[in-house]
PDB file of C-alpha atoms in Angstrom:
ATOM      1  CA  GLU A   1      25.025  28.324  13.139  1.00 56.00           C
ATOM      2  CA  GLN A   2      22.950  30.893  15.083  1.00 51.00           C
ATOM      3  CA  LYS A   3      25.112  30.383  18.098  1.00 53.00           C
ATOM      4  CA  SER A   4      28.214  31.120  16.126  1.00 59.00           C
ATOM      5  CA  PHE A   5      26.580  34.235  14.692  1.00 54.00           C
ATOM      6  CA  ALA A   6      25.577  35.413  18.195  1.00 55.00           C
ATOM      7  CA  ARG A   7      29.160  34.788  19.512  1.00 61.00           C
ATOM      8  CA  ASP A   8      30.670  36.710  16.513  1.00 63.00           C
ATOM      9  CA  GLU A   9      28.218  39.583  17.176  1.00 61.00           C
ATOM     10  CA  GLU A  10      29.045  39.640  20.901  1.00 65.00           C
ATOM     11  CA  LYS A  11      32.789  39.672  20.049  1.00 64.00           C
ATOM     12  CA  SER A  12      32.318  42.467  17.530  1.00 66.00           C
ATOM     13  CA  LEU A  13      30.318  44.523  20.153  1.00 60.00           C
ATOM     14  CA  ALA A  14      32.997  43.958  22.725  1.00 63.00           C
ATOM     15  CA  ARG A  15      35.693  45.072  20.209  1.00 67.00           C
ATOM     16  CA  ASP A  16      33.671  48.185  19.365  1.00 65.00           C
ATOM     17  CA  GLU A  17      33.297  49.028  23.035  1.00 63.00           C
ATOM     18  CA  GLN A  18      36.962  48.571  23.701  1.00 66.00           C
ATOM     19  CA  SER A  19      37.969  50.767  20.770  1.00 66.00           C
ATOM     20  CA  SER A  20      35.463  53.338  21.903  1.00 63.00           C
ATOM     21  CA  LEU A  21      36.999  53.310  25.385  1.00 60.00           C
ATOM     22  CA  ALA A  22      40.524  53.553  23.899  1.00 61.00           C
ATOM     23  CA  ARG A  23      39.431  56.608  21.747  1.00 63.00           C
ATOM     24  CA  ASP A  24      37.956  58.294  24.795  1.00 59.00           C
ATOM     25  CA  GLU A  25      41.131  57.702  26.779  1.00 61.00           C
ATOM     26  CA  GLN A  26      43.234  59.163  24.002  1.00 61.00           C
ATOM     27  CA  LYS A  27      41.062  62.197  23.809  1.00 57.00           C
ATOM     28  CA  SER A  28      41.230  62.596  27.607  1.00 60.00           C
ATOM     29  CA  PHE A  29      44.931  62.194  27.518  1.00 56.00           C
ATOM     30  CA  ALA A  30      45.294  64.769  24.752  1.00 55.00           C
ATOM     31  CA  ARG A  31      43.165  67.222  26.697  1.00 58.00           C
ATOM     32  CA  ASP A  32      45.316  66.631  29.819  1.00 60.00           C
ATOM     33  CA  GLU A  33      48.498  67.281  27.747  1.00 59.00           C
ATOM     34  CA  LYS A  34      47.065  70.508  26.468  1.00 60.00           C
ATOM     35  CA  SER A  35      45.986  71.668  29.922  1.00 63.00           C
ATOM     36  CA  LEU A  36      49.408  70.754  31.309  1.00 59.00           C
ATOM     37  CA  ALA A  37      51.086  72.847  28.575  1.00 58.00           C
ATOM     38  CA  ARG A  38      48.837  75.773  29.337  1.00 58.00           C
ATOM     39  CA  ASP A  39      49.580  75.330  33.121  1.00 60.00           C
ATOM     40  CA  GLU A  40      53.272  75.315  32.410  1.00 57.00           C
ATOM     41  CA  GLU A  41      53.029  78.480  30.317  1.00 51.00           C
ATOM     42  CA  LYS A  42      51.036  80.178  33.180  1.00 51.00           C
ATOM     43  CA  SER A  43      53.618  78.858  35.634  1.00 58.00           C
ATOM     44  CA  LEU A  44      56.468  80.297  33.675  1.00 48.00           C
ATOM     45  CA  ALA A  45      54.765  83.687  33.448  1.00 40.00           C
ATOM     46  CA  SER A  46      53.984  83.639  37.134  1.00 54.00           C
ATOM     47  CA  ASP A  47      57.586  82.675  37.867  1.00 53.00           C
ATOM     48  CA  GLU A  48      58.719  85.805  36.105  1.00 46.00           C
ATOM     49  CA  GLN A  49      56.320  87.881  38.099  1.00 48.00           C
ATOM     50  CA  ARG A  50      57.157  86.588  41.504  1.00 61.00           C
ATOM     51  CA  SER A  51      58.463  89.158  43.823  1.00 81.00           C
ATOM     52  CA  PHE A  52      61.037  88.777  46.609  1.00 83.00           C
ATOM     53  CA  ASP A  53      58.307  88.968  49.258  1.00 85.00           C
ATOM     54  CA  ASP A  54      56.237  86.285  47.559  1.00 86.00           C
ATOM     55  CA  MET A  55      59.280  83.985  47.443  1.00 86.00           C
ATOM     56  CA  CYS A  56      59.955  84.661  51.084  1.00 87.00           C
ATOM     57  CA  LYS A  57      56.410  83.769  52.049  1.00 90.00           C
ATOM     58  CA  GLN A  58      56.398  80.647  49.935  1.00 90.00           C
ATOM     59  CA  PHE A  59      59.894  79.358  50.890  1.00 91.00           C
ATOM     60  CA  PRO A  60      60.554  80.587  54.488  1.00 93.00           C
ATOM     61  CA  LEU A  61      63.652  78.453  55.133  1.00 93.00           C
ATOM     62  CA  LEU A  62      65.319  79.350  51.962  1.00 93.00           C
ATOM     63  CA  ALA A  63      64.387  83.021  52.556  1.00 91.00           C
ATOM     64  CA  LYS A  64      66.308  82.960  55.840  1.00 93.00           C
ATOM     65  CA  GLU A  65      69.474  81.692  53.975  1.00 93.00           C
ATOM     66  CA  ILE A  66      68.968  84.340  51.244  1.00 91.00           C
ATOM     67  CA  LYS A  67      68.698  87.211  53.806  1.00 91.00           C
ATOM     68  CA  VAL A  68      71.951  86.032  55.401  1.00 92.00           C
ATOM     69  CA  LEU A  69      73.639  86.045  51.951  1.00 92.00           C
ATOM     70  CA  MET A  70      72.086  89.486  51.216  1.00 90.00           C
ATOM     71  CA  GLU A  71      74.124  90.987  54.106  1.00 92.00           C
ATOM     72  CA  GLY A  72      77.276  90.383  52.005  1.00 90.00           C
ATOM     73  CA  GLN A  73      75.740  90.800  48.543  1.00 90.00           C
ATOM     74  CA  PRO A  74      72.602  92.927  48.349  1.00 85.00           C
ATOM     75  CA  ALA A  75      72.160  92.031  44.609  1.00 85.00           C
ATOM     76  CA  ILE A  76      71.040  88.482  45.699  1.00 85.00           C
ATOM     77  CA  MET A  77      67.648  90.061  46.529  1.00 84.00           C
ATOM     78  CA  GLU A  78      66.987  90.611  42.842  1.00 83.00           C
ATOM     79  CA  LEU A  79      68.297  87.217  41.851  1.00 85.00           C
ATOM     80  CA  PHE A  80      66.216  85.163  44.379  1.00 85.00           C
ATOM     81  CA  PRO A  81      62.868  85.465  42.436  1.00 85.00           C
ATOM     82  CA  ARG A  82      64.597  84.475  39.145  1.00 84.00           C
ATOM     83  CA  LEU A  83      65.611  81.032  40.512  1.00 86.00           C
ATOM     84  CA  ASP A  84      64.097  77.966  38.798  1.00 87.00           C
ATOM     85  CA  GLY A  85      60.984  76.792  40.609  1.00 87.00           C
ATOM     86  CA  ASP A  86      62.077  73.071  40.815  1.00 90.00           C
ATOM     87  CA  GLN A  87      65.503  74.094  42.153  1.00 91.00           C
ATOM     88  CA  VAL A  88      63.932  76.333  44.804  1.00 91.00           C
ATOM     89  CA  VAL A  89      61.570  73.540  45.880  1.00 92.00           C
ATOM     90  CA  ALA A  90      64.438  71.073  46.092  1.00 94.00           C
ATOM     91  CA  ILE A  91      66.569  73.451  48.155  1.00 94.00           C
ATOM     92  CA  GLU A  92      63.614  74.162  50.453  1.00 94.00           C
ATOM     93  CA  LYS A  93      63.118  70.387  50.943  1.00 96.00           C
ATOM     94  CA  LYS A  94      66.748  69.978  51.831  1.00 96.00           C
ATOM     95  CA  LEU A  95      66.551  72.821  54.375  1.00 96.00           C
ATOM     96  CA  GLU A  96      63.412  71.282  55.822  1.00 95.00           C
ATOM     97  CA  ASN A  97      65.163  67.909  56.209  1.00 96.00           C
ATOM     98  CA  LEU A  98      68.147  69.591  57.915  1.00 95.00           C
ATOM     99  CA  ARG A  99      65.700  71.376  60.259  1.00 95.00           C
ATOM    100  CA  TRP A 100      64.014  68.059  61.163  1.00 96.00           C
ATOM    101  CA  ILE A 101      67.460  66.452  61.793  1.00 96.00           C
ATOM    102  CA  ASP A 102      68.443  69.384  64.015  1.00 96.00           C
ATOM    103  CA  MET A 103      65.203  69.210  65.935  1.00 96.00           C
ATOM    104  CA  LYS A 104      65.706  65.472  66.510  1.00 96.00           C
ATOM    105  CA  ARG A 105      69.272  66.086  67.676  1.00 97.00           C
ATOM    106  CA  LYS A 106      68.078  68.745  70.118  1.00 97.00           C
ATOM    107  CA  LYS A 107      65.333  66.466  71.388  1.00 97.00           C
ATOM    108  CA  LYS A 108      67.910  63.591  72.013  1.00 97.00           C
ATOM    109  CA  MET A 109      70.167  66.101  73.849  1.00 97.00           C
ATOM    110  CA  ALA A 110      67.231  67.334  75.983  1.00 97.00           C
ATOM    111  CA  VAL A 111      66.450  63.603  76.915  1.00 97.00           C
ATOM    112  CA  LYS A 112      70.147  62.947  77.800  1.00 97.00           C
ATOM    113  CA  MET A 113      70.273  66.145  79.912  1.00 97.00           C
ATOM    114  CA  ALA A 114      67.094  65.127  81.671  1.00 97.00           C
ATOM    115  CA  LYS A 115      68.632  61.722  82.551  1.00 97.00           C
ATOM    116  CA  ILE A 116      71.804  63.361  83.858  1.00 97.00           C
ATOM    117  CA  ARG A 117      69.792  65.845  86.006  1.00 96.00           C
ATOM    118  CA  LYS A 118      67.647  63.002  87.345  1.00 95.00           C
ATOM    119  CA  GLY A 119      70.785  61.085  88.327  1.00 95.00           C
ATOM    120  CA  LEU A 120      72.265  64.206  89.860  1.00 94.00           C
ATOM    121  CA  ILE A 121      69.116  64.831  91.915  1.00 93.00           C
ATOM    122  CA  TYR A 122      69.224  61.228  93.112  1.00 91.00           C
ATOM    123  CA  LYS A 123      72.815  61.588  94.220  1.00 91.00           C
ATOM    124  CA  LEU A 124      72.235  64.899  95.864  1.00 91.00           C
ATOM    125  CA  GLU A 125      69.291  63.459  97.756  1.00 89.00           C
ATOM    126  CA  GLY A 126      71.425  60.552  98.817  1.00 85.00           C
ATOM    127  CA  ALA A 127      74.193  62.883  99.906  1.00 83.00           C
ATOM    128  CA  ALA A 128      71.596  64.980 101.836  1.00 81.00           C
ATOM    129  CA  ILE A 129      70.283  61.910 103.600  1.00 79.00           C
ATOM    130  CA  LEU A 130      73.833  60.939 104.605  1.00 77.00           C
ATOM    131  CA  ALA A 131      74.645  64.479 105.690  1.00 76.00           C
ATOM    132  CA  ASP A 132      71.425  64.534 107.866  1.00 75.00           C
ATOM    133  CA  GLY A 133      72.331  61.147 109.303  1.00 70.00           C
ATOM    134  CA  ASN A 134      75.853  62.227 110.198  1.00 66.00           C
ATOM    135  CA  MET A 135      74.532  65.355 111.856  1.00 57.00           C
ATOM    136  CA  ILE A 136      72.215  63.435 114.145  1.00 51.00           C
ATOM    137  CA  HIS A 137      75.045  61.251 115.552  1.00 48.00           C
TER     138      HIS A 137
END
């Protein structure tokens, strides 16, 4: 009977500990939710305050594209800071991916050109040796 009582007490303590942990996790989660909400409010406020220069510094690839568009429509300068932050980040990532693709393409072209030059030099050296050999005779 004492063993049964001890086991019941251990189970009770384990349940209490689990429920205590669950309550702590819920409190932590609630605090995280509140801090996220505050951060979002701050982010929205800061989104409204962003200037064109800040946006250009933060998103340099997109800024280049915006400056090209501004040549035809100067009002775009005022609209750029008003863009949604998530959209701006997505566009910047797309531009970054395109930049990497372009860099890889240029690198492949440079390698191909180097191979062509190497072959050309080899052929020119062969032609020079033949020319020198023909001149001696």
